Tab-separated table of C-alpha atoms in Angstrom:
chain	number	residue	atom	x	y	z
A	1	MET	CA	54.247	225.843	-123.357
A	2	THR	CA	56.380	227.144	-126.248
A	3	LYS	CA	55.919	225.674	-129.732
A	4	ARG	CA	57.958	226.286	-132.864
A	5	VAL	CA	55.780	226.912	-135.907
A	6	ASN	CA	56.707	227.372	-139.576
A	7	THR	CA	54.863	229.573	-142.070
A	8	PRO	CA	52.871	229.305	-144.246
A	9	LEU	CA	50.382	227.731	-141.836
A	10	THR	CA	48.428	224.559	-142.584
A	11	ASP	CA	45.181	223.287	-141.048
A	12	GLU	CA	47.262	220.762	-139.177
A	13	THR	CA	49.510	223.414	-137.615
A	14	VAL	CA	46.622	225.689	-136.719
A	15	THR	CA	44.583	222.951	-135.045
A	16	GLY	CA	47.634	222.043	-132.967
A	17	LEU	CA	47.671	225.513	-131.359
A	18	GLN	CA	45.726	226.385	-128.227
A	19	SER	CA	44.819	229.719	-126.727
A	20	GLY	CA	47.605	230.616	-124.264
A	21	ASP	CA	50.417	228.772	-126.105
A	22	ARG	CA	53.629	230.697	-126.581
A	23	VAL	CA	54.810	230.270	-130.160
A	24	LEU	CA	58.057	230.978	-132.012
A	25	LEU	CA	57.263	231.736	-135.663
A	26	ASN	CA	59.712	230.885	-138.430
A	27	GLY	CA	59.528	231.671	-142.130
A	28	TYR	CA	57.972	234.522	-144.094
A	29	ILE	CA	55.167	236.779	-142.882
A	30	TYR	CA	53.628	239.940	-144.365
A	31	THR	CA	52.976	243.301	-142.733
A	32	GLY	CA	49.779	245.248	-143.164
A	33	ARG	CA	47.838	247.831	-141.185
A	34	ASP	CA	44.956	250.219	-141.780
A	35	ALA	CA	45.703	251.697	-145.184
A	36	ALA	CA	47.102	248.466	-146.700
A	37	HIS	CA	44.079	246.483	-145.486
A	38	LYS	CA	41.701	248.950	-147.063
A	39	ARG	CA	43.554	248.680	-150.377
A	40	LEU	CA	43.642	244.857	-150.304
A	41	VAL	CA	39.923	244.649	-149.632
A	42	ASP	CA	39.136	247.259	-152.322
A	43	MET	CA	41.203	245.208	-154.806
A	44	LEU	CA	39.349	242.000	-153.880
A	45	ASN	CA	36.006	243.750	-154.275
A	46	ARG	CA	37.060	244.931	-157.745
A	47	GLY	CA	38.174	241.376	-158.622
A	48	GLU	CA	41.837	242.366	-159.005
A	49	LYS	CA	44.867	240.172	-158.288
A	50	LEU	CA	46.510	240.892	-154.920
A	51	PRO	CA	50.207	241.712	-154.581
A	52	LEU	CA	50.564	238.659	-152.290
A	53	GLU	CA	49.189	235.129	-152.290
A	54	LEU	CA	47.043	234.828	-149.137
A	55	GLU	CA	46.832	231.024	-148.913
A	56	GLY	CA	48.199	229.901	-145.517
A	57	GLN	CA	49.842	233.267	-144.894
A	58	VAL	CA	50.213	235.315	-141.729
A	59	ILE	CA	49.722	239.103	-141.658
A	60	TYR	CA	51.473	241.110	-138.948
A	61	TYR	CA	49.695	244.349	-138.014
A	62	VAL	CA	52.725	246.629	-137.817
A	63	GLY	CA	54.034	249.918	-139.125
A	64	PRO	CA	57.756	249.700	-138.432
A	65	CYS	CA	60.238	252.498	-137.782
A	66	PRO	CA	62.733	253.253	-140.559
A	67	ALA	CA	65.820	250.996	-140.448
A	68	LYS	CA	68.976	252.572	-139.092
A	69	PRO	CA	72.048	252.125	-141.323
A	70	GLY	CA	73.214	248.498	-141.066
A	71	LYS	CA	69.893	247.271	-139.647
A	72	VAL	CA	67.252	245.160	-141.428
A	73	ILE	CA	64.316	247.089	-139.987
A	74	GLY	CA	63.530	249.609	-137.254
A	75	SER	CA	61.509	248.846	-134.120
A	76	ALA	CA	58.543	246.716	-135.150
A	77	GLY	CA	55.933	245.897	-132.508
A	78	PRO	CA	52.242	245.245	-133.114
A	79	THR	CA	49.523	247.851	-133.550
A	80	THR	CA	45.950	247.551	-132.196
A	81	SER	CA	44.171	244.825	-134.178
A	82	GLY	CA	40.601	246.034	-133.731
A	83	ARG	CA	41.056	248.576	-136.525
A	84	MET	CA	41.517	245.678	-138.964
A	85	ASP	CA	38.327	243.879	-137.853
A	86	ALA	CA	36.342	245.289	-140.755
A	87	TYR	CA	38.747	243.716	-143.266
A	88	ALA	CA	40.008	240.501	-141.626
A	89	PRO	CA	37.052	238.159	-142.329
A	90	LEU	CA	37.226	238.666	-146.094
A	91	LEU	CA	40.983	238.022	-146.086
A	92	MET	CA	40.422	234.791	-144.100
A	93	GLU	CA	37.796	233.754	-146.675
A	94	LYS	CA	40.542	234.161	-149.280
A	95	GLY	CA	43.011	231.946	-147.444
A	96	LEU	CA	44.661	234.041	-144.710
A	97	LYS	CA	45.478	231.720	-141.797
A	98	GLY	CA	47.118	233.888	-139.176
A	99	MET	CA	47.077	237.415	-137.803
A	100	ILE	CA	49.560	238.970	-135.395
A	101	GLY	CA	48.597	242.112	-133.482
A	102	LYS	CA	47.486	243.152	-130.040
A	103	GLY	CA	44.144	243.826	-128.459
A	104	LEU	CA	40.521	242.777	-128.745
A	105	ARG	CA	38.763	241.368	-131.844
A	106	ASN	CA	35.061	241.551	-132.640
A	107	LYS	CA	32.611	238.678	-133.014
A	108	ASP	CA	32.807	238.661	-136.845
A	109	VAL	CA	36.538	238.041	-136.636
A	110	VAL	CA	36.165	235.270	-134.036
A	111	ASP	CA	33.456	233.588	-136.132
A	112	SER	CA	35.643	233.792	-139.208
A	113	ILE	CA	38.621	232.343	-137.284
A	114	ILE	CA	36.483	229.324	-136.338
A	115	LYS	CA	34.970	228.932	-139.809
A	116	ASN	CA	38.301	229.176	-141.657
A	117	LYS	CA	40.493	227.367	-139.091
A	118	ALA	CA	42.666	230.426	-138.528
A	119	VAL	CA	44.529	231.780	-135.496
A	120	TYR	CA	45.028	235.182	-133.851
A	121	PHE	CA	48.397	235.762	-132.211
A	122	ALA	CA	49.526	238.674	-130.050
A	123	ALA	CA	53.048	240.012	-129.998
A	124	ILE	CA	54.052	242.208	-127.065
A	125	GLY	CA	52.814	245.736	-127.659
A	126	GLY	CA	55.554	248.261	-126.970
A	127	ALA	CA	58.373	245.738	-127.383
A	128	GLY	CA	59.332	246.895	-130.868
A	129	ALA	CA	63.096	246.838	-130.294
A	130	LEU	CA	63.005	243.251	-128.967
A	131	LEU	CA	60.708	241.994	-131.742
A	132	ALA	CA	62.845	243.582	-134.484
A	133	GLU	CA	65.722	241.295	-133.438
A	134	SER	CA	63.737	238.292	-134.736
A	135	ILE	CA	63.256	239.897	-138.171
A	136	LYS	CA	66.090	238.833	-140.477
A	137	GLU	CA	64.962	240.216	-143.851
A	138	ALA	CA	62.524	242.950	-144.823
A	139	GLU	CA	61.411	243.904	-148.327
A	140	VAL	CA	58.612	246.236	-149.403
A	141	ILE	CA	56.418	244.261	-151.848
A	142	ALA	CA	53.460	246.630	-152.252
A	143	PHE	CA	52.250	250.192	-151.732
A	144	PRO	CA	55.672	251.813	-151.015
A	145	GLU	CA	53.966	255.218	-151.157
A	146	LEU	CA	52.258	254.374	-147.834
A	147	GLY	CA	55.578	254.685	-145.970
A	148	PRO	CA	55.317	252.835	-142.645
A	149	GLU	CA	51.972	251.411	-143.850
A	150	ALA	CA	53.458	249.703	-146.937
A	151	ILE	CA	53.288	245.897	-147.170
A	152	TYR	CA	56.619	244.307	-146.268
A	153	LYS	CA	57.582	240.674	-146.667
A	154	LEU	CA	59.516	239.743	-143.527
A	155	LYS	CA	61.678	236.722	-142.860
A	156	VAL	CA	61.380	235.899	-139.173
A	157	GLU	CA	63.336	233.542	-136.945
A	158	ASN	CA	61.822	232.480	-133.634
A	159	PHE	CA	59.506	235.480	-133.646
A	160	PRO	CA	57.779	235.346	-130.221
A	161	VAL	CA	53.973	235.470	-130.111
A	162	THR	CA	51.176	234.155	-127.905
A	163	VAL	CA	48.032	232.427	-129.185
A	164	ILE	CA	45.097	234.614	-128.151
A	165	ILE	CA	42.192	233.177	-130.188
A	166	ASP	CA	42.583	229.595	-131.372
A	167	PHE	CA	40.691	227.766	-134.144
A	168	GLU	CA	37.948	226.817	-131.679
A	169	GLY	CA	37.401	230.431	-130.651
A	170	ASN	CA	38.946	230.177	-127.170
A	171	ASP	CA	40.117	233.674	-126.189
A	172	LEU	CA	43.010	234.244	-123.766
A	173	TYR	CA	41.866	237.848	-123.184
A	174	LYS	CA	38.670	236.425	-121.624
A	175	THR	CA	40.008	233.326	-119.870
A	176	GLY	CA	43.145	235.058	-118.533
A	177	LYS	CA	41.112	237.905	-117.065
A	178	GLU	CA	38.587	235.549	-115.459
A	179	GLN	CA	41.392	233.583	-113.828
A	180	TYR	CA	42.911	236.638	-112.123
A	181	LYS	CA	39.806	238.748	-111.434
A	182	LYS	CA	39.284	239.446	-107.734
B	1	MET	CA	65.517	290.508	-120.284
B	2	ARG	CA	67.455	287.395	-121.232
B	3	GLU	CA	67.693	286.750	-124.948
B	4	ILE	CA	67.407	283.178	-126.229
B	5	ASN	CA	67.773	282.334	-129.889
B	6	VAL	CA	65.056	279.979	-131.127
B	7	ASP	CA	67.772	277.881	-132.830
B	8	ILE	CA	68.658	276.645	-129.324
B	9	ILE	CA	65.057	275.538	-128.884
B	10	THR	CA	65.099	273.712	-132.236
B	11	LYS	CA	68.242	271.794	-131.247
B	12	ALA	CA	66.844	270.968	-127.806
B	13	VAL	CA	63.562	269.675	-129.239
B	14	GLU	CA	65.432	267.533	-131.784
B	15	LYS	CA	67.460	265.881	-129.029
B	16	LEU	CA	64.464	265.453	-126.704
B	17	CYS	CA	62.414	263.705	-129.423
B	18	ILE	CA	65.208	261.188	-129.988
B	19	ASP	CA	66.118	260.657	-126.327
B	20	ALA	CA	62.495	260.261	-125.241
B	21	ASN	CA	61.934	257.548	-127.829
B	22	TYR	CA	65.173	255.629	-127.095
B	23	TYR	CA	65.478	255.866	-123.295
B	24	LEU	CA	62.686	254.883	-120.927
B	25	PRO	CA	62.663	257.049	-117.762
B	26	GLN	CA	64.270	255.407	-114.719
B	27	ASP	CA	61.094	255.568	-112.589
B	28	VAL	CA	59.138	253.612	-115.217
B	29	LYS	CA	61.903	250.998	-115.414
B	30	GLU	CA	61.892	250.619	-111.632
B	31	ALA	CA	58.098	250.339	-111.576
B	32	LEU	CA	58.281	247.541	-114.152
B	33	GLU	CA	60.925	245.735	-112.064
B	34	LYS	CA	58.645	245.937	-109.023
B	35	ALA	CA	55.727	244.714	-111.144
B	36	VAL	CA	57.657	241.554	-112.106
B	37	LYS	CA	57.942	240.700	-108.397
B	38	LYS	CA	54.279	241.404	-107.689
B	39	GLU	CA	52.827	239.691	-110.745
B	40	GLU	CA	51.067	236.417	-109.908
B	41	SER	CA	50.657	235.069	-113.442
B	42	PRO	CA	53.709	233.153	-114.767
B	43	LEU	CA	52.931	234.306	-118.333
B	44	GLY	CA	52.486	237.858	-117.014
B	45	LYS	CA	55.935	237.709	-115.402
B	46	GLU	CA	57.479	236.530	-118.698
B	47	ILE	CA	55.806	239.411	-120.543
B	48	LEU	CA	57.055	241.987	-118.022
B	49	ASN	CA	60.575	240.587	-118.280
B	50	ASP	CA	60.397	240.877	-122.079
B	51	ILE	CA	59.228	244.494	-121.726
B	52	LEU	CA	62.248	245.195	-119.507
B	53	LYS	CA	64.548	243.423	-121.954
B	54	ASN	CA	63.063	245.558	-124.756
B	55	GLN	CA	63.922	248.846	-123.050
B	56	ASP	CA	67.464	247.546	-122.400
B	57	ILE	CA	67.910	246.820	-126.117
B	58	ALA	CA	66.509	250.242	-127.037
B	59	ARG	CA	68.900	251.984	-124.613
B	60	LYS	CA	71.928	249.939	-125.679
B	61	ASP	CA	71.337	250.086	-129.460
B	62	ASP	CA	69.893	253.623	-129.565
B	63	VAL	CA	66.658	252.516	-131.205
B	64	PRO	CA	63.024	253.361	-130.416
B	65	ILE	CA	61.423	251.491	-127.503
B	66	CYS	CA	58.217	251.195	-129.522
B	67	GLN	CA	57.640	251.562	-133.266
B	68	ASP	CA	54.800	253.966	-132.485
B	69	THR	CA	57.016	256.928	-131.756
B	70	GLY	CA	53.877	258.972	-131.345
B	71	LEU	CA	52.765	262.462	-132.043
B	72	ALA	CA	55.262	264.848	-130.418
B	73	VAL	CA	53.540	266.500	-127.478
B	74	VAL	CA	55.609	269.481	-126.351
B	75	PHE	CA	55.086	271.313	-123.059
B	76	LEU	CA	56.828	274.643	-122.965
B	77	GLU	CA	57.223	276.770	-119.839
B	78	LEU	CA	58.411	280.133	-120.982
B	79	GLY	CA	59.884	282.511	-118.406
B	80	GLN	CA	58.336	285.986	-118.682
B	81	ASP	CA	61.799	287.583	-118.537
B	82	VAL	CA	62.916	285.756	-121.676
B	83	ARG	CA	62.957	287.448	-125.049
B	84	LEU	CA	63.010	284.963	-127.919
B	85	VAL	CA	64.995	286.067	-130.954
B	86	GLY	CA	65.958	284.643	-134.328
B	87	GLY	CA	62.569	283.487	-135.578
B	88	ASP	CA	59.113	282.120	-134.838
B	89	LEU	CA	58.872	279.948	-131.709
B	90	ASN	CA	56.308	277.443	-133.033
B	91	GLU	CA	58.207	277.072	-136.291
B	92	ALA	CA	61.390	276.440	-134.286
B	93	ILE	CA	59.696	273.687	-132.278
B	94	ASN	CA	58.276	272.035	-135.385
B	95	LYS	CA	61.672	272.208	-137.068
B	96	GLY	CA	63.129	270.408	-134.025
B	97	VAL	CA	60.453	267.708	-134.277
B	98	SER	CA	61.084	267.274	-137.990
B	99	LEU	CA	64.846	266.954	-137.443
B	100	GLY	CA	64.453	264.628	-134.471
B	101	TYR	CA	62.067	262.235	-136.199
B	102	THR	CA	64.172	262.200	-139.366
B	103	ASN	CA	67.687	261.994	-137.885
B	104	GLY	CA	66.569	259.595	-135.117
B	105	TYR	CA	64.983	257.119	-137.568
B	106	LEU	CA	61.668	257.523	-135.735
B	107	ARG	CA	58.358	256.607	-137.366
B	108	LYS	CA	56.389	259.439	-138.932
B	109	SER	CA	52.877	258.936	-137.642
B	110	SER	CA	51.159	262.229	-138.438
B	111	VAL	CA	48.538	262.627	-141.200
B	112	ASP	CA	47.676	266.048	-142.597
B	113	ASP	CA	43.920	265.849	-142.016
B	114	PRO	CA	41.880	263.578	-139.740
B	115	PHE	CA	39.156	262.277	-142.097
B	116	ILE	CA	39.598	263.334	-145.730
B	117	GLU	CA	42.828	262.156	-147.394
B	118	ARG	CA	44.841	261.274	-144.244
B	119	LYS	CA	48.121	261.857	-146.094
B	120	ASN	CA	51.278	261.383	-144.033
B	121	THR	CA	53.034	264.728	-143.472
B	122	GLY	CA	56.368	262.929	-143.806
B	123	ASP	CA	58.216	264.441	-140.847
B	124	ASN	CA	55.827	263.895	-137.914
B	125	THR	CA	54.862	267.574	-137.769
B	126	PRO	CA	52.890	269.379	-136.585
B	127	ALA	CA	53.770	268.964	-132.935
B	128	ILE	CA	51.085	269.384	-130.281
B	129	ILE	CA	52.392	272.433	-128.410
B	130	HIS	CA	51.228	273.635	-124.973
B	131	THR	CA	52.872	276.860	-123.873
B	132	THR	CA	52.599	278.425	-120.405
B	133	ILE	CA	54.131	281.715	-119.333
B	134	VAL	CA	55.860	281.418	-115.947
B	135	LYS	CA	58.091	283.533	-113.676
B	136	GLY	CA	61.799	283.848	-114.339
B	137	ASP	CA	64.203	283.887	-117.270
B	138	LYS	CA	64.387	280.204	-118.164
B	139	VAL	CA	62.657	278.005	-120.740
B	140	LYS	CA	61.641	274.488	-119.766
B	141	ILE	CA	60.828	272.087	-122.584
B	142	VAL	CA	59.236	268.674	-122.072
B	143	VAL	CA	58.748	266.315	-125.009
B	144	ALA	CA	56.300	263.461	-124.399
B	145	PRO	CA	55.735	261.337	-127.523
B	146	LYS	CA	52.226	259.868	-127.353
B	147	GLY	CA	51.280	256.676	-129.196
B	148	GLY	CA	47.901	256.082	-130.802
B	149	GLY	CA	47.010	252.773	-129.157
B	150	SER	CA	46.709	254.131	-125.641
B	151	GLU	CA	45.468	257.575	-126.687
B	152	ASN	CA	42.536	255.914	-128.506
B	153	MET	CA	41.401	254.268	-125.259
B	154	SER	CA	41.188	257.620	-123.445
B	155	SER	CA	37.843	259.131	-122.489
B	156	LEU	CA	36.017	262.189	-121.171
B	157	ALA	CA	32.819	262.484	-119.129
B	158	MET	CA	30.915	265.565	-118.013
B	159	LEU	CA	29.751	264.062	-114.704
B	160	LYS	CA	27.217	265.650	-112.388
B	161	PRO	CA	28.482	266.927	-109.034
B	162	SER	CA	25.997	264.511	-107.410
B	163	ASP	CA	27.811	261.559	-109.052
B	164	GLY	CA	30.526	262.102	-106.436
B	165	ILE	CA	33.592	259.933	-105.859
B	166	GLU	CA	31.625	256.786	-106.707
B	167	GLY	CA	30.710	258.253	-110.109
B	168	ILE	CA	34.355	259.082	-110.800
B	169	LYS	CA	35.453	255.575	-109.808
B	170	LYS	CA	32.804	253.893	-111.942
B	171	PHE	CA	33.833	255.933	-114.989
B	172	VAL	CA	37.542	255.176	-114.512
B	173	ILE	CA	37.048	251.437	-113.899
B	174	ASN	CA	34.691	251.078	-116.887
B	175	THR	CA	37.130	252.924	-119.158
B	176	VAL	CA	40.084	250.759	-118.123
B	177	GLU	CA	38.041	247.542	-118.286
B	178	ASN	CA	36.673	248.331	-121.755
B	179	ALA	CA	40.178	249.202	-122.981
B	180	GLY	CA	41.349	245.736	-121.886
B	181	SER	CA	44.437	244.635	-123.814
B	182	ASN	CA	44.277	247.454	-126.403
B	183	PRO	CA	46.432	250.138	-124.699
B	184	CYS	CA	49.361	247.759	-123.975
B	185	PRO	CA	49.051	247.181	-120.219
B	186	PRO	CA	50.577	247.667	-117.728
B	187	ILE	CA	49.311	251.196	-118.181
B	188	ILE	CA	49.500	254.496	-116.358
B	189	VAL	CA	46.099	256.112	-115.859
B	190	GLY	CA	46.189	259.906	-116.018
B	191	ILE	CA	43.080	261.606	-114.696
B	192	GLY	CA	41.973	265.229	-114.723
B	193	ILE	CA	39.044	266.286	-112.572
B	194	GLY	CA	37.517	269.777	-112.618
B	195	GLY	CA	37.900	272.896	-114.714
B	196	THR	CA	36.303	273.052	-118.167
B	197	ILE	CA	36.336	270.438	-120.910
B	198	GLU	CA	39.764	271.463	-122.265
B	199	LYS	CA	41.263	272.183	-118.846
B	200	THR	CA	40.434	268.758	-117.431
B	201	THR	CA	41.813	266.975	-120.511
B	202	LEU	CA	45.084	268.889	-120.280
B	203	LEU	CA	45.296	268.058	-116.557
B	204	ALA	CA	44.949	264.353	-117.429
B	205	LYS	CA	47.715	264.606	-120.026
B	206	LYS	CA	50.043	266.572	-117.700
B	207	SER	CA	49.480	264.092	-114.854
B	208	LEU	CA	51.253	261.471	-117.006
B	209	LEU	CA	54.529	263.388	-116.600
B	210	ARG	CA	54.571	262.728	-112.859
B	211	ASN	CA	57.153	260.259	-111.484
B	212	ILE	CA	55.668	256.846	-110.698
B	213	GLY	CA	55.264	256.455	-106.929
B	214	GLU	CA	54.564	260.136	-106.322
B	215	HIS	CA	51.047	261.030	-105.274
B	216	ASN	CA	48.869	264.150	-105.400
B	217	ILE	CA	49.721	266.512	-102.504
B	218	ASN	CA	46.080	266.570	-101.395
B	219	PRO	CA	45.713	263.472	-99.129
B	220	LYS	CA	42.094	262.883	-100.228
B	221	VAL	CA	43.101	262.894	-103.886
B	222	ALA	CA	46.100	260.654	-103.078
B	223	GLN	CA	43.720	258.260	-101.333
B	224	LEU	CA	41.535	258.090	-104.447
B	225	GLU	CA	44.645	257.353	-106.548
B	226	LYS	CA	45.529	254.427	-104.282
B	227	GLU	CA	42.002	253.017	-104.201
B	228	LEU	CA	41.650	253.238	-107.982
B	229	LEU	CA	45.022	251.535	-108.534
B	230	GLU	CA	43.964	248.650	-106.323
B	231	GLU	CA	40.585	248.275	-108.003
B	232	ILE	CA	42.153	248.404	-111.480
B	233	ASN	CA	44.689	245.746	-110.507
B	234	ASN	CA	41.868	243.535	-109.250
B	235	LEU	CA	40.260	243.484	-112.708
B	236	GLY	CA	42.534	240.624	-113.781
B	237	ILE	CA	43.512	242.138	-117.176
B	238	GLY	CA	47.232	241.851	-116.422
B	239	PRO	CA	50.315	242.507	-118.580
B	240	GLN	CA	49.232	242.786	-122.244
B	241	GLY	CA	45.752	241.650	-121.222
B	242	PHE	CA	46.873	238.004	-120.951
B	243	GLY	CA	45.473	237.803	-117.403
B	244	GLY	CA	47.268	238.812	-114.213
B	245	ARG	CA	47.609	241.341	-111.445
B	246	MET	CA	49.675	244.154	-113.000
B	247	THR	CA	47.183	246.028	-115.183
B	248	ALA	CA	48.358	249.487	-114.091
B	249	LEU	CA	51.632	250.830	-112.697
B	250	ALA	CA	50.099	254.084	-111.412
B	251	VAL	CA	47.012	256.237	-111.220
B	252	ASN	CA	47.792	259.976	-111.313
B	253	ILE	CA	45.068	262.507	-110.594
B	254	GLU	CA	45.255	266.283	-111.027
B	255	THR	CA	42.376	268.517	-110.004
B	256	PHE	CA	41.235	272.107	-110.632
B	257	PRO	CA	38.357	274.222	-109.319
B	258	ALA	CA	35.132	273.636	-111.252
B	259	HIS	CA	31.884	275.405	-112.192
B	260	ILE	CA	29.072	275.061	-109.599
B	261	ALA	CA	27.210	272.866	-112.110
B	262	SER	CA	30.093	270.715	-113.374
B	263	MET	CA	32.398	267.817	-112.546
B	264	PRO	CA	34.295	267.030	-115.729
B	265	VAL	CA	36.569	263.959	-115.637
B	266	ALA	CA	39.151	263.149	-118.324
B	267	ILE	CA	41.071	259.895	-118.491
B	268	ASN	CA	44.242	259.785	-120.548
B	269	ILE	CA	45.633	256.283	-120.790
B	270	GLN	CA	49.385	255.812	-121.201
B	271	CYS	CA	51.000	252.530	-122.242
B	272	HIS	CA	53.996	251.103	-120.359
B	273	ALA	CA	56.313	252.934	-122.774
B	274	ALA	CA	55.717	256.105	-120.758
B	275	ARG	CA	58.179	258.287	-122.605
B	276	HIS	CA	59.129	261.847	-121.702
B	277	GLN	CA	62.328	263.885	-121.505
B	278	GLU	CA	62.890	267.478	-120.428
B	279	VAL	CA	65.488	270.199	-120.483
B	280	LEU	CA	65.863	273.573	-118.796
B	281	ILE	CA	67.448	276.330	-120.858
């Protein structure tokens, strides 16, 4: 079933989402991939203030294409989430509630999702042109020197994602595969 | 001798980089349409329809199909009766890549070293260039942008000849199963068997340029392609790994004679955005 969800996320919203739900996200989300994650975690380890408030926020693992003239953003589909596994648990400890990416997560991430009542969404990998249509505003808020890896604040309207790992740790990648395995 | 100015190659490469990233080849589109019909999972069908809608938007709006516009892999077949004039060939190709990725608003995904600073080169160069000298007085250029997500799930094994067909199958199935949702299924599985370590890997990469639905001309190899496709699609991974039947659109195998002691197997995984464009000059 499809649910409309607003960001930032609350415990109540997150616990209302089940693995396999299709969700339309509305509100602001932040981008971040390999290099930005490393910098955020380094800053936390040094006790510095982050360029974004993590409480209840959603990070989208994406490095978009440059915007064509007249467009808000270029194609913007998800990158493989596993590369952020080393950094995600600490960010969840600091308040991060949602992650959007594609692909498998490790046990530390699943444990942290359960512990912190968070959620892991997947957007369709390779559907960057379609997904960009749901992005209405895009502004670089940190690390502009990283180019496509900078942190953007995005305003999204009905941004389509699927719940992969819910707050109880149910994982669509496992259950879906079991259901259709021959 | 036919003279060709390398400026023509630069312009061709620029256009190929842009076209390959905006326009999905017709055979891939048709394979996705067939996959929608075959898919048993309702969610899987929705995902495949969204993937088709995505390539329509990309084609209509002239924007990249996927934000990972890849490293630019360039296959060049250079006729031996051609004399290139006007500059350095590799520089001309890289200039074409730089222009294509800049003027086409494509993402620059190349870093200048793999493990030290990893600083973005800013124009997606250098290209990965494979040049072959062939008969004739033409130049064929193929540009196949290759994304990181599927490339990272690729694998190589130096199997023993005694491992046989069963050993090859086990390696392929394990690689695809372990990759799961990471390489953006439905995927195309490119396989090289034989030759040396670099030869077999290049065979796997080149096999990805084949039209979907075409099989290896050797009936025994074609049979292995069909069996592997069926076994992969029985794994249950499905579109985007959400569960379903359509995990792969095709399995393409290319072979080459091997050393008496060796049976190298390379697997190059390609996501559904199987992009490539070519031109003959």
